[in-house]
Structure formats: structure tokens, C-alpha cells
Coordinates of C-alpha atoms (C1' of nucleotides) in Angstrom, one line a residue:
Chain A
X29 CA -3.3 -12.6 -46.3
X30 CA -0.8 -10.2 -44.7
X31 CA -0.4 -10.4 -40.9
X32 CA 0.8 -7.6 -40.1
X33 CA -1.2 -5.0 -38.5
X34 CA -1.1 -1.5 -38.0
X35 CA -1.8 -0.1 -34.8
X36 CA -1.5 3.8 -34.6
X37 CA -1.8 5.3 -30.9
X38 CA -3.7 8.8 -30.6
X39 CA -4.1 9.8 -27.3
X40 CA -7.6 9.6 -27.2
X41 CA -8.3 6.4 -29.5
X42 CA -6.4 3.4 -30.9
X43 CA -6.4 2.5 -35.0
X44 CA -5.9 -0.7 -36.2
X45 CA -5.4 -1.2 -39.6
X46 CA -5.3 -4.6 -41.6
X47 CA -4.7 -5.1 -45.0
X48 CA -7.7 -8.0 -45.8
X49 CA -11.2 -7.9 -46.1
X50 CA -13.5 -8.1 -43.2
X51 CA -15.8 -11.2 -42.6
X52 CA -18.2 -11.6 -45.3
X53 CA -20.2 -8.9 -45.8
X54 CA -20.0 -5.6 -43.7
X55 CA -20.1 -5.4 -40.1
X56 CA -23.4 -4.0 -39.6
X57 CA -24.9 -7.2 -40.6
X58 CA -23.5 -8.8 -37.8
X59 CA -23.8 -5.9 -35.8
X60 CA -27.7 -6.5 -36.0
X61 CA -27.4 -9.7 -34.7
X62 CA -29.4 -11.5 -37.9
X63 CA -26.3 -13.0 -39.5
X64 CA -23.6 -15.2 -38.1
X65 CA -19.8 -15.4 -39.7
X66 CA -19.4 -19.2 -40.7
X67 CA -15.5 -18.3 -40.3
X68 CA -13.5 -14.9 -40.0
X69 CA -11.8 -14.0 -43.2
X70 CA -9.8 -11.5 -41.3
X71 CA -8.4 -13.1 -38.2
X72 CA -5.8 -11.2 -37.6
X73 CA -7.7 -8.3 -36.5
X74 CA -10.1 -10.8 -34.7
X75 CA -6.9 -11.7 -32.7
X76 CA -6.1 -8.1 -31.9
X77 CA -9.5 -7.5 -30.6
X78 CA -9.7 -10.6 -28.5
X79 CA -5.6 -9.5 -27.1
X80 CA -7.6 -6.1 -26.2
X81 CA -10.4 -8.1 -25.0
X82 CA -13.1 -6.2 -27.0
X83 CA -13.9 -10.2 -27.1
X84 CA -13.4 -12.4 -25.4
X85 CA -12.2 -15.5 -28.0
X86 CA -13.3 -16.3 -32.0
X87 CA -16.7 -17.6 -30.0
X88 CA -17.5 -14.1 -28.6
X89 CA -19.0 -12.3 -31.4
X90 CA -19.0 -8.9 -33.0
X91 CA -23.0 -8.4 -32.7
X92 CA -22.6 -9.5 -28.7
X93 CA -19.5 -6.8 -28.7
X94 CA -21.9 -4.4 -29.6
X95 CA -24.7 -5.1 -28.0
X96 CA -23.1 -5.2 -24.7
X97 CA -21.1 -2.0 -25.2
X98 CA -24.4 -0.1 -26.2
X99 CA -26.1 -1.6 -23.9
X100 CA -23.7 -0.2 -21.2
X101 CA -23.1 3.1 -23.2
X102 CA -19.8 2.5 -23.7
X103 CA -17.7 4.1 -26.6
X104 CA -18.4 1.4 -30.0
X105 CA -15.4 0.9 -32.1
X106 CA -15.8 2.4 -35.6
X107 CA -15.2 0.6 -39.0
X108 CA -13.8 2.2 -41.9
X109 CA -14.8 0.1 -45.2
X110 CA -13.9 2.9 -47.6
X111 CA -10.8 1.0 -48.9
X112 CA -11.9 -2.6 -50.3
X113 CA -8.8 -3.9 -49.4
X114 CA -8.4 -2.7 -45.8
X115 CA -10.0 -2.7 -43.0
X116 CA -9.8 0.0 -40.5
X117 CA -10.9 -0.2 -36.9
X118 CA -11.1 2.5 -34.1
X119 CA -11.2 1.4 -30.7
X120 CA -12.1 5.0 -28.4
X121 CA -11.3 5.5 -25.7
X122 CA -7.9 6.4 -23.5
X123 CA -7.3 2.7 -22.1
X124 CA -8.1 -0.6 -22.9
X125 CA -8.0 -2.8 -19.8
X126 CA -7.7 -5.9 -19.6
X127 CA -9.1 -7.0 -16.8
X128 CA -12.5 -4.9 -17.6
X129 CA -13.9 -7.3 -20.3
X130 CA -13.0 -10.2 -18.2
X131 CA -15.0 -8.6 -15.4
X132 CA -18.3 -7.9 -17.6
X133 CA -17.5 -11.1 -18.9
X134 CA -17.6 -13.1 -15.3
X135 CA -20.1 -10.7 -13.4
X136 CA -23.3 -10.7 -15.2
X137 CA -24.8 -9.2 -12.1
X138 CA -23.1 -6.2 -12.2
X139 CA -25.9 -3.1 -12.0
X140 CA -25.9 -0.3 -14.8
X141 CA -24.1 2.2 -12.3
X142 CA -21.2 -0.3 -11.2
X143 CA -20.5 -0.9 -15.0
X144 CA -20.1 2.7 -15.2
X145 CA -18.1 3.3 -12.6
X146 CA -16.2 0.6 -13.7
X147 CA -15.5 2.3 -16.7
X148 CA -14.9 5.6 -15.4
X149 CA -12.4 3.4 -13.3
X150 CA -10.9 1.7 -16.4
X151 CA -10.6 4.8 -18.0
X152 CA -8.5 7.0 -15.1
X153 CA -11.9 9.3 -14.8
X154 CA -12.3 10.3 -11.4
X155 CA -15.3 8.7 -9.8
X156 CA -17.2 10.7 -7.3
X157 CA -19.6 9.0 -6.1
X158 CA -18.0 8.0 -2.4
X159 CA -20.7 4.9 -1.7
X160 CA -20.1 3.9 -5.0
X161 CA -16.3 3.8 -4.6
X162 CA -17.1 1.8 -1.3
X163 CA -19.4 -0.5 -2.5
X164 CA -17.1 -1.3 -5.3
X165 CA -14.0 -1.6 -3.1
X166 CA -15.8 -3.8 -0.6
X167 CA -17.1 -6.0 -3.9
X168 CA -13.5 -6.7 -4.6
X169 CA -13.9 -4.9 -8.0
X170 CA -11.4 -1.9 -7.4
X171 CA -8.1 -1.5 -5.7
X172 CA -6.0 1.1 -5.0
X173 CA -6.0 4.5 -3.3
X174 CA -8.2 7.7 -4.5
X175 CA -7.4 9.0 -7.3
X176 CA -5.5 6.2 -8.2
X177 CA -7.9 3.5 -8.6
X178 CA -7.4 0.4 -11.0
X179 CA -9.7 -2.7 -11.6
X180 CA -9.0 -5.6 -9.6
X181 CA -6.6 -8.3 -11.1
X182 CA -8.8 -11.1 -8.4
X183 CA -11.7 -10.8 -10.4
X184 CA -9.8 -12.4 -13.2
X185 CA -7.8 -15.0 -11.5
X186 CA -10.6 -17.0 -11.2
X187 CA -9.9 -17.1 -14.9
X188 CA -7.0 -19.0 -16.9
X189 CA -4.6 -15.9 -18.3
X190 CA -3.1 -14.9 -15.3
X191 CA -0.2 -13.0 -17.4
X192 CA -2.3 -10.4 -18.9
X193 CA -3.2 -8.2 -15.5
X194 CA 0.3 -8.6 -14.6
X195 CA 1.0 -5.3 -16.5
X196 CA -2.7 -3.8 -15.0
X197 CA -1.4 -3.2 -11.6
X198 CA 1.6 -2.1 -10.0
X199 CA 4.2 -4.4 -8.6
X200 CA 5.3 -4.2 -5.4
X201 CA 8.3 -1.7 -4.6
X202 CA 9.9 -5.1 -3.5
X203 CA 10.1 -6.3 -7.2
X204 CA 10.8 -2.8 -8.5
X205 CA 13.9 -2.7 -6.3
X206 CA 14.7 -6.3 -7.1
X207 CA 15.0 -5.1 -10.7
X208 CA 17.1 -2.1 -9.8
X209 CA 19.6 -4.6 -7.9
X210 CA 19.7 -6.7 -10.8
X211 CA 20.9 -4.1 -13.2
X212 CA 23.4 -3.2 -11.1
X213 CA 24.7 -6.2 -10.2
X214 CA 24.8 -7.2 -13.9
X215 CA 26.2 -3.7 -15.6
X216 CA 27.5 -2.0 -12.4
X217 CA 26.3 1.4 -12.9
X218 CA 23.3 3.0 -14.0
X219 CA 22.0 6.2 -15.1
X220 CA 18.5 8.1 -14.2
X221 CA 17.5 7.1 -18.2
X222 CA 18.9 3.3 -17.4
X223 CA 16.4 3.1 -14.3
X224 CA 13.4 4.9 -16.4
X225 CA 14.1 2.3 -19.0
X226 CA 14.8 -0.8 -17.0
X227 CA 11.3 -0.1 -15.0
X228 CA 8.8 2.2 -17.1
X229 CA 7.2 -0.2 -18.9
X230 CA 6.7 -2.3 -15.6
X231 CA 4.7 0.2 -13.7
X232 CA 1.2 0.2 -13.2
X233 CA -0.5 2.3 -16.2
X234 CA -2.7 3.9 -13.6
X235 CA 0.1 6.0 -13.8
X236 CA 0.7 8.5 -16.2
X237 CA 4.3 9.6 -17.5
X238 CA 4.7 12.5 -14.9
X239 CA 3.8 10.5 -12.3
X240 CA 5.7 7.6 -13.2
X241 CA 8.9 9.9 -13.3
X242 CA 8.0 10.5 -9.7
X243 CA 7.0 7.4 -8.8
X244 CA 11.0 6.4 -10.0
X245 CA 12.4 9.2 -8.1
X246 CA 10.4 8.3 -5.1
X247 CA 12.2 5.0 -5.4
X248 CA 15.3 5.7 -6.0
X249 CA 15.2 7.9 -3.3
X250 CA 14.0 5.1 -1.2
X251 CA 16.5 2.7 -2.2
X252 CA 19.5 5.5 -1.3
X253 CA 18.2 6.0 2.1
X254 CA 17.8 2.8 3.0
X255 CA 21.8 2.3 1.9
X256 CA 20.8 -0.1 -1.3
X257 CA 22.5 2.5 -3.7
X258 CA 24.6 5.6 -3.8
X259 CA 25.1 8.4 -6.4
X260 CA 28.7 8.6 -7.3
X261 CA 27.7 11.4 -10.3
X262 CA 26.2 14.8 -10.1
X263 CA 22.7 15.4 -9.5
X264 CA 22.7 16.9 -13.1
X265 CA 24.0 13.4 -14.3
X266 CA 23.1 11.0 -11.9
X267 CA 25.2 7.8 -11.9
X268 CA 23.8 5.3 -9.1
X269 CA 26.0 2.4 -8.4
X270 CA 25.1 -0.7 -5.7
X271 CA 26.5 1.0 -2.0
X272 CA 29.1 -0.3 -0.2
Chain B
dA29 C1' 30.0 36.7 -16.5
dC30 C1' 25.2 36.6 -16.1
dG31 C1' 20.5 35.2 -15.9
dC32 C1' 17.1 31.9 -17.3
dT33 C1' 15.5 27.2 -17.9
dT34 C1' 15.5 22.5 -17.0
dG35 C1' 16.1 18.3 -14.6
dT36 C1' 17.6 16.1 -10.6
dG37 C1' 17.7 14.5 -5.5
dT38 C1' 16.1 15.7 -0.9
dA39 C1' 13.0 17.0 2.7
dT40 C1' 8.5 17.6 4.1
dC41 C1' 3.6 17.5 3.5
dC42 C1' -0.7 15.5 2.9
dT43 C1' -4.1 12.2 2.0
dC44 C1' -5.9 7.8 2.1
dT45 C1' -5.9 3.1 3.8
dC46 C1' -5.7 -0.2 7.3
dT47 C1' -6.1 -2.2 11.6
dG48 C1' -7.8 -2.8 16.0
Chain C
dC17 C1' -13.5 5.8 15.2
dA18 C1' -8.9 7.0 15.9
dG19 C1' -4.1 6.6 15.2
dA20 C1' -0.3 5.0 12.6
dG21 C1' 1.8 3.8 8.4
dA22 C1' 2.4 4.2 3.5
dG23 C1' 3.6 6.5 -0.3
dG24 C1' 2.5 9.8 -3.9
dA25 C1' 2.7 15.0 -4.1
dT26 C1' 4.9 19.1 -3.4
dA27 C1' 8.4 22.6 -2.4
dC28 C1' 13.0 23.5 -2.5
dA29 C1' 18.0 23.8 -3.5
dC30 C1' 21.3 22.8 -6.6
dA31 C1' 23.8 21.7 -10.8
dA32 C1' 24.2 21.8 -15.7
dG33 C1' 23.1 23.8 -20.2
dC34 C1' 22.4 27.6 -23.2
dG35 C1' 22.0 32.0 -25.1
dT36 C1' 23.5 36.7 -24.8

DNA sequence: ACGCTTGTGTATCCTCTCTG
DNA sequence: CAGAGAGGATACACAAGCGT
């Protein structure tokens, strides 16, 4: 059918909308776990959810989806059937990581608690619990600094995709400044909006927009102490060129 | 001309991690 | 367990825009 889907961002939930019909039938009959799709008659929307790693690939089914997330009392996406012809799917929740199915996926030994730490984690929810934090840090399962914690990308290089945590966790300054360099060199001058640009999309989304503004100052002003780059503009209307 | 607001770079602070 | 390092957070000064 059409292949084009719709995916409107609300700040608390993700829609995804698909012109098509679902599988056959509705999806509480596989939700039950009593009936098994011979073959997906939407699989474009089977592809988006396996990109968002609700599953995993074609093989990892919607009634496993479920009862995995219930089982963990996590959010279940909701299916709107109302129109015939469309199928509508809400995914809550603020993030969908990644690396967080891969991990469920890979660590079946993971206790109630981690899993909801984990997703407290996943989710940029402050975790409280200090052993918990500890224990999950010295399990290899988080990274980062309090309150900034983000799953850790190990966990799912023992997979195959290694491009898809790429975005989960922040580059190194190295790289950020290696990017920086590289516009210059190339276009010779760049303003505060080049830099956000050139580099938001790059940073870790443990960070939100605020902080990622600072997080771009903080480097800049890094990279014009340490005599990589100079402001030849105002401060108003910054224009940073590669220094002398 | 004036005051207010906004956005920027700079300097400093503060908290957490790491290492031994 | 302590000290140092890292780096995001915060406070501040300044420049530009904008309305009156």
C-alpha cells in the first residue's frame, strides 16, 4: 500500500499513523497470545516499530511486545482502529531508546527493580535509589554522571547494529571539536546558529535543548581558550573564525 | 534618550567520577 | 578514602533589539 508514514511528535508520546490495515484481524487477538500473523499486511509500521525497537525484528511479535512491557509495567502502545483504512499507533512515553530493548532483549536476568530503573533511566527520570544506581553502574548497564545518566551502548555491542547507539550517547568533545574545525576549514566562518546546526543533532539526547545550548557554549568557550578559534563579531552576533 | 528584555561569552562554582 | 580532574551549572557583564 502506501509507505509513507506519519509520525507526529507530542512531547509526552509519539503517533504513528499508516494508511493500511493492520495484520489480519485486530491487535488484541494477537495481543492474547492465541493467534499468530502468518504475514504482516502492514509492514511498514512493523518496520517503524522494529527502527524504535518496540521489537526487535518481523520474528519478535506483537503478543511478546506486550507481554513483556506489562509484565515490566511499562507504558503499552495504544491502537486506534476507528478508521478502517488506517492504522494509528501510540507509542508513550518521552524517549524511545534504543539501546533499552536490546538490553531486555540480551539480559533475561535482569530483576523487576533493575528493569525499572532502567526505564526510569531511559526515560531521563531521576533515579534515587543510590545502591541501585551503583549496582547498575558496576553491572555495566548505565553510564554517565548523576543526573545525567544514559544506558550503556556496551551492552549492545555485543550485538550487530553498532550505528544505532551512536546517536544514544554523547561523543567525545574531541569529535565535537573535530566537527567545528571542519566547518571552518570548509566555509571559513561560522555563526552561533551555524555551530547549533552543524552539532545539535549530534549530541547526546540525554540532553535536553537548554542544556544542549550550554553544552555548545561550554565548547565553544573551550575551543577559544584553548586558541582553536576566535570571535571576530560581536557577542550579540557572534562570528567565530579558525585563530591565527 | 531611556529602560527593559534577550542572547551571548566569560569567569567561577560545584558536583560527581576516577584513580590510587 | 581522599584528592584531583572534568565538565555541566550558574552568575555576571555586555551588546543589541525594541518599544515608548
Amino acid at each position: 500500500r502506501n509507505g509513507r508514514i506519519i509520525v507526529t511528535e507530542y512531547p509526552d508520546r509519539l503517533v504513528l499513523e499508516n494508511e493500511g490495515q493492520f495484520f489480519e484481524g485486530v491487535p488484541a487477538d494477537y495481543i492474547s497470545g492465541h493467534k499468530t500473523p502468518r504475514r504482516y499486511r502492514n509492514p511498514f509500521l512493523v518496520q517503524a516499530m522494529a527502527e524504535l525497537s518496540m521489537i526487535d525484528t518481523m520474528g519478535y511479535g506483537i503478543h511478546e511486545m506486550y507481554a513483556g512491557q506489562r509484565r515490566r509495567f511499562f507504558p503499552l502502545p495504544d491502537y486506534d482502529l476507528s478508521d478502517a483504512d488506517v492504522v494509528q499507533m501510540t507509542i508513550h512515553g518521552k524517549i524511545v531508546d534504543a539501546v533499552f530493548s536490546r538490553m531486555l532483549i540480551q539480559k533475561t536476568d535482569l530483576s523487576l527493580e533493575e528493569v525499572l530503573a532502567l526505564d526510569r533511566v531511559q526515560k531521563h527520570l531521576p533515579v534515587d535509589d543510590e545502591a541501585m544506581i551503583k549496582h547498575l553502574r558496576r553491572r555495566k548497564l548505565i553510564e554517565g554522571r548523576k543526573p545525567n545518566f544514559y544506558l550503556s551502548a556496551k551492552v549492545a555491542l555485543a550485538s550487530d547494529a553498532k550505528a544505532d547507539y551512536i546517536h544514544t550517547r554523547g561523543q567525545d568533545d574531541v569529535f565535537y571539536t573535530k566537527l567545528v574545525m571542519d566547518y571552518l576549514n570548509k566555509y571559513h566562518s561560522a555563526t552561533r546558529q551555524d555551530i547549533n546546526k552543524l552539532l545539535w543533532r549530534m549530541l547526546s539526547d540525554a540532553l535536553d535543548d537548554e542544556q544542549k545550548e550550554t553544552k555548545i557554549g561550554n565548547l565553544i568557550t573551550s575551543m577559544r581558550r584553548t586558541g582553536k578559534i576566535k570571535n571576530s563579531g560581536s557577542r550579540r552576533a557572534p562570528n567565530w573564525g579558525i585563530a591565527e
